[in-house]
Amino acid sequence: FPVTILFELDNGILGVSGSYPDLFLKIQLKVLELCHTKLGFREARARVIGDNIPALFLHKRCGLRKAEVLKHMVPDGRDVIIMSTVL
């Protein structure tokens, strides 16, 4: 049966802009690689608030694509976008 493990890559860097170029990209790519090579996962999914353009762009750069839109899923009525990729 499928197992779901969640991890958050959010609010990790607050402070000086440009201090560590592409750090979140490198972290996410490494986590995805480890999920596949060490844990044997075949798919990764991300949940992103629909208007969080930086997060959507980051996930896209890591190979995730929009799989589903959940309308009005947060208290203020914003959508949640589910993104996924095959590992």
CSV table of C-alpha atoms in Angstrom, one decimal:
chain,number,residue,atom,x,y,z
A,1,PHE,CA,0.0,0.0,0.0
A,2,PRO,CA,1.2,3.5,-0.7
A,3,VAL,CA,2.9,5.4,2.1
A,4,THR,CA,2.8,9.2,2.4
A,5,ILE,CA,5.5,11.1,4.1
A,6,LEU,CA,5.2,14.9,4.4
A,7,PHE,CA,8.0,17.3,4.8
A,8,GLU,CA,7.9,21.1,4.8
A,9,LEU,CA,10.4,23.3,2.9
A,10,ASP,CA,8.9,26.6,4.0
A,11,ASN,CA,10.1,29.6,5.8
A,12,GLY,CA,13.7,28.3,5.9
A,13,ILE,CA,15.5,31.4,4.8
A,14,LEU,CA,14.5,34.8,6.1
A,15,GLY,CA,17.0,37.6,6.0
A,16,VAL,CA,19.5,39.0,3.6
A,17,SER,CA,18.4,38.5,0.0
A,18,GLY,CA,20.9,36.8,-2.2
A,19,SER,CA,23.1,35.4,0.5
A,20,TYR,CA,22.8,31.8,-0.7
A,21,PRO,CA,21.7,31.7,-4.4
A,22,ASP,CA,19.5,28.8,-5.3
A,23,LEU,CA,19.8,27.2,-1.8
A,24,PHE,CA,16.2,26.1,-1.7
A,25,LEU,CA,16.4,24.7,-5.2
A,26,LYS,CA,19.5,22.7,-4.2
A,27,ILE,CA,17.9,21.5,-1.0
A,28,GLN,CA,14.7,20.4,-2.7
A,29,LEU,CA,16.5,18.7,-5.6
A,30,LYS,CA,18.6,16.7,-3.0
A,31,VAL,CA,15.6,15.8,-0.9
A,32,LEU,CA,13.8,14.5,-4.0
A,33,GLU,CA,16.9,12.5,-5.0
A,34,LEU,CA,17.1,11.0,-1.6
A,35,CYS,CA,13.4,10.2,-1.5
A,36,HIS,CA,14.0,8.2,-4.7
A,37,THR,CA,17.4,6.6,-4.2
A,38,LYS,CA,17.3,5.9,-0.4
A,39,LEU,CA,13.6,5.6,0.4
A,40,GLY,CA,12.4,4.1,-2.9
A,41,PHE,CA,9.6,6.6,-3.6
A,42,ARG,CA,8.3,6.8,-7.1
A,43,GLU,CA,6.4,10.1,-6.8
A,44,ALA,CA,6.6,13.4,-5.0
A,45,ARG,CA,3.8,15.8,-4.5
A,46,ALA,CA,3.7,19.4,-3.2
A,47,ARG,CA,0.8,21.5,-1.9
A,48,VAL,CA,1.2,25.2,-2.6
A,49,ILE,CA,-1.1,28.2,-2.0
A,50,GLY,CA,-2.2,29.2,-5.4
A,51,ASP,CA,-0.8,32.8,-5.3
A,52,ASN,CA,2.6,31.8,-3.9
A,53,ILE,CA,4.5,32.5,-7.2
A,54,PRO,CA,8.0,31.9,-5.8
A,55,ALA,CA,7.1,28.5,-4.4
A,56,LEU,CA,5.3,27.5,-7.6
A,57,PHE,CA,8.3,28.5,-9.7
A,58,LEU,CA,10.7,26.6,-7.3
A,59,HIS,CA,8.7,23.4,-7.6
A,60,LYS,CA,8.5,23.8,-11.4
A,61,ARG,CA,12.3,24.2,-11.5
A,62,CYS,CA,12.5,20.9,-9.6
A,63,GLY,CA,10.4,19.1,-12.2
A,64,LEU,CA,7.0,19.2,-10.5
A,65,ARG,CA,3.9,20.0,-12.6
A,66,LYS,CA,0.4,21.1,-11.7
A,67,ALA,CA,-1.7,18.0,-11.1
A,68,GLU,CA,-4.8,19.4,-9.4
A,69,VAL,CA,-6.4,22.6,-8.1
A,70,LEU,CA,-8.3,22.6,-4.9
A,71,LYS,CA,-10.6,25.6,-4.9
A,72,HIS,CA,-11.0,27.8,-1.8
A,73,MET,CA,-9.0,25.5,0.5
A,74,VAL,CA,-7.6,28.0,2.8
A,75,PRO,CA,-9.6,30.1,5.2
A,76,ASP,CA,-9.3,33.3,3.2
A,77,GLY,CA,-10.7,31.5,0.1
A,78,ARG,CA,-7.5,31.0,-1.9
A,79,ASP,CA,-6.9,27.9,-3.9
A,80,VAL,CA,-4.3,25.2,-3.2
A,81,ILE,CA,-2.4,23.8,-6.1
A,82,ILE,CA,-1.2,20.2,-6.0
A,83,MET,CA,2.0,19.6,-8.0
A,84,SER,CA,3.6,16.2,-8.7
A,85,THR,CA,6.5,14.5,-10.4
A,86,VAL,CA,7.7,11.0,-11.0
A,87,LEU,CA,11.0,10.3,-9.3
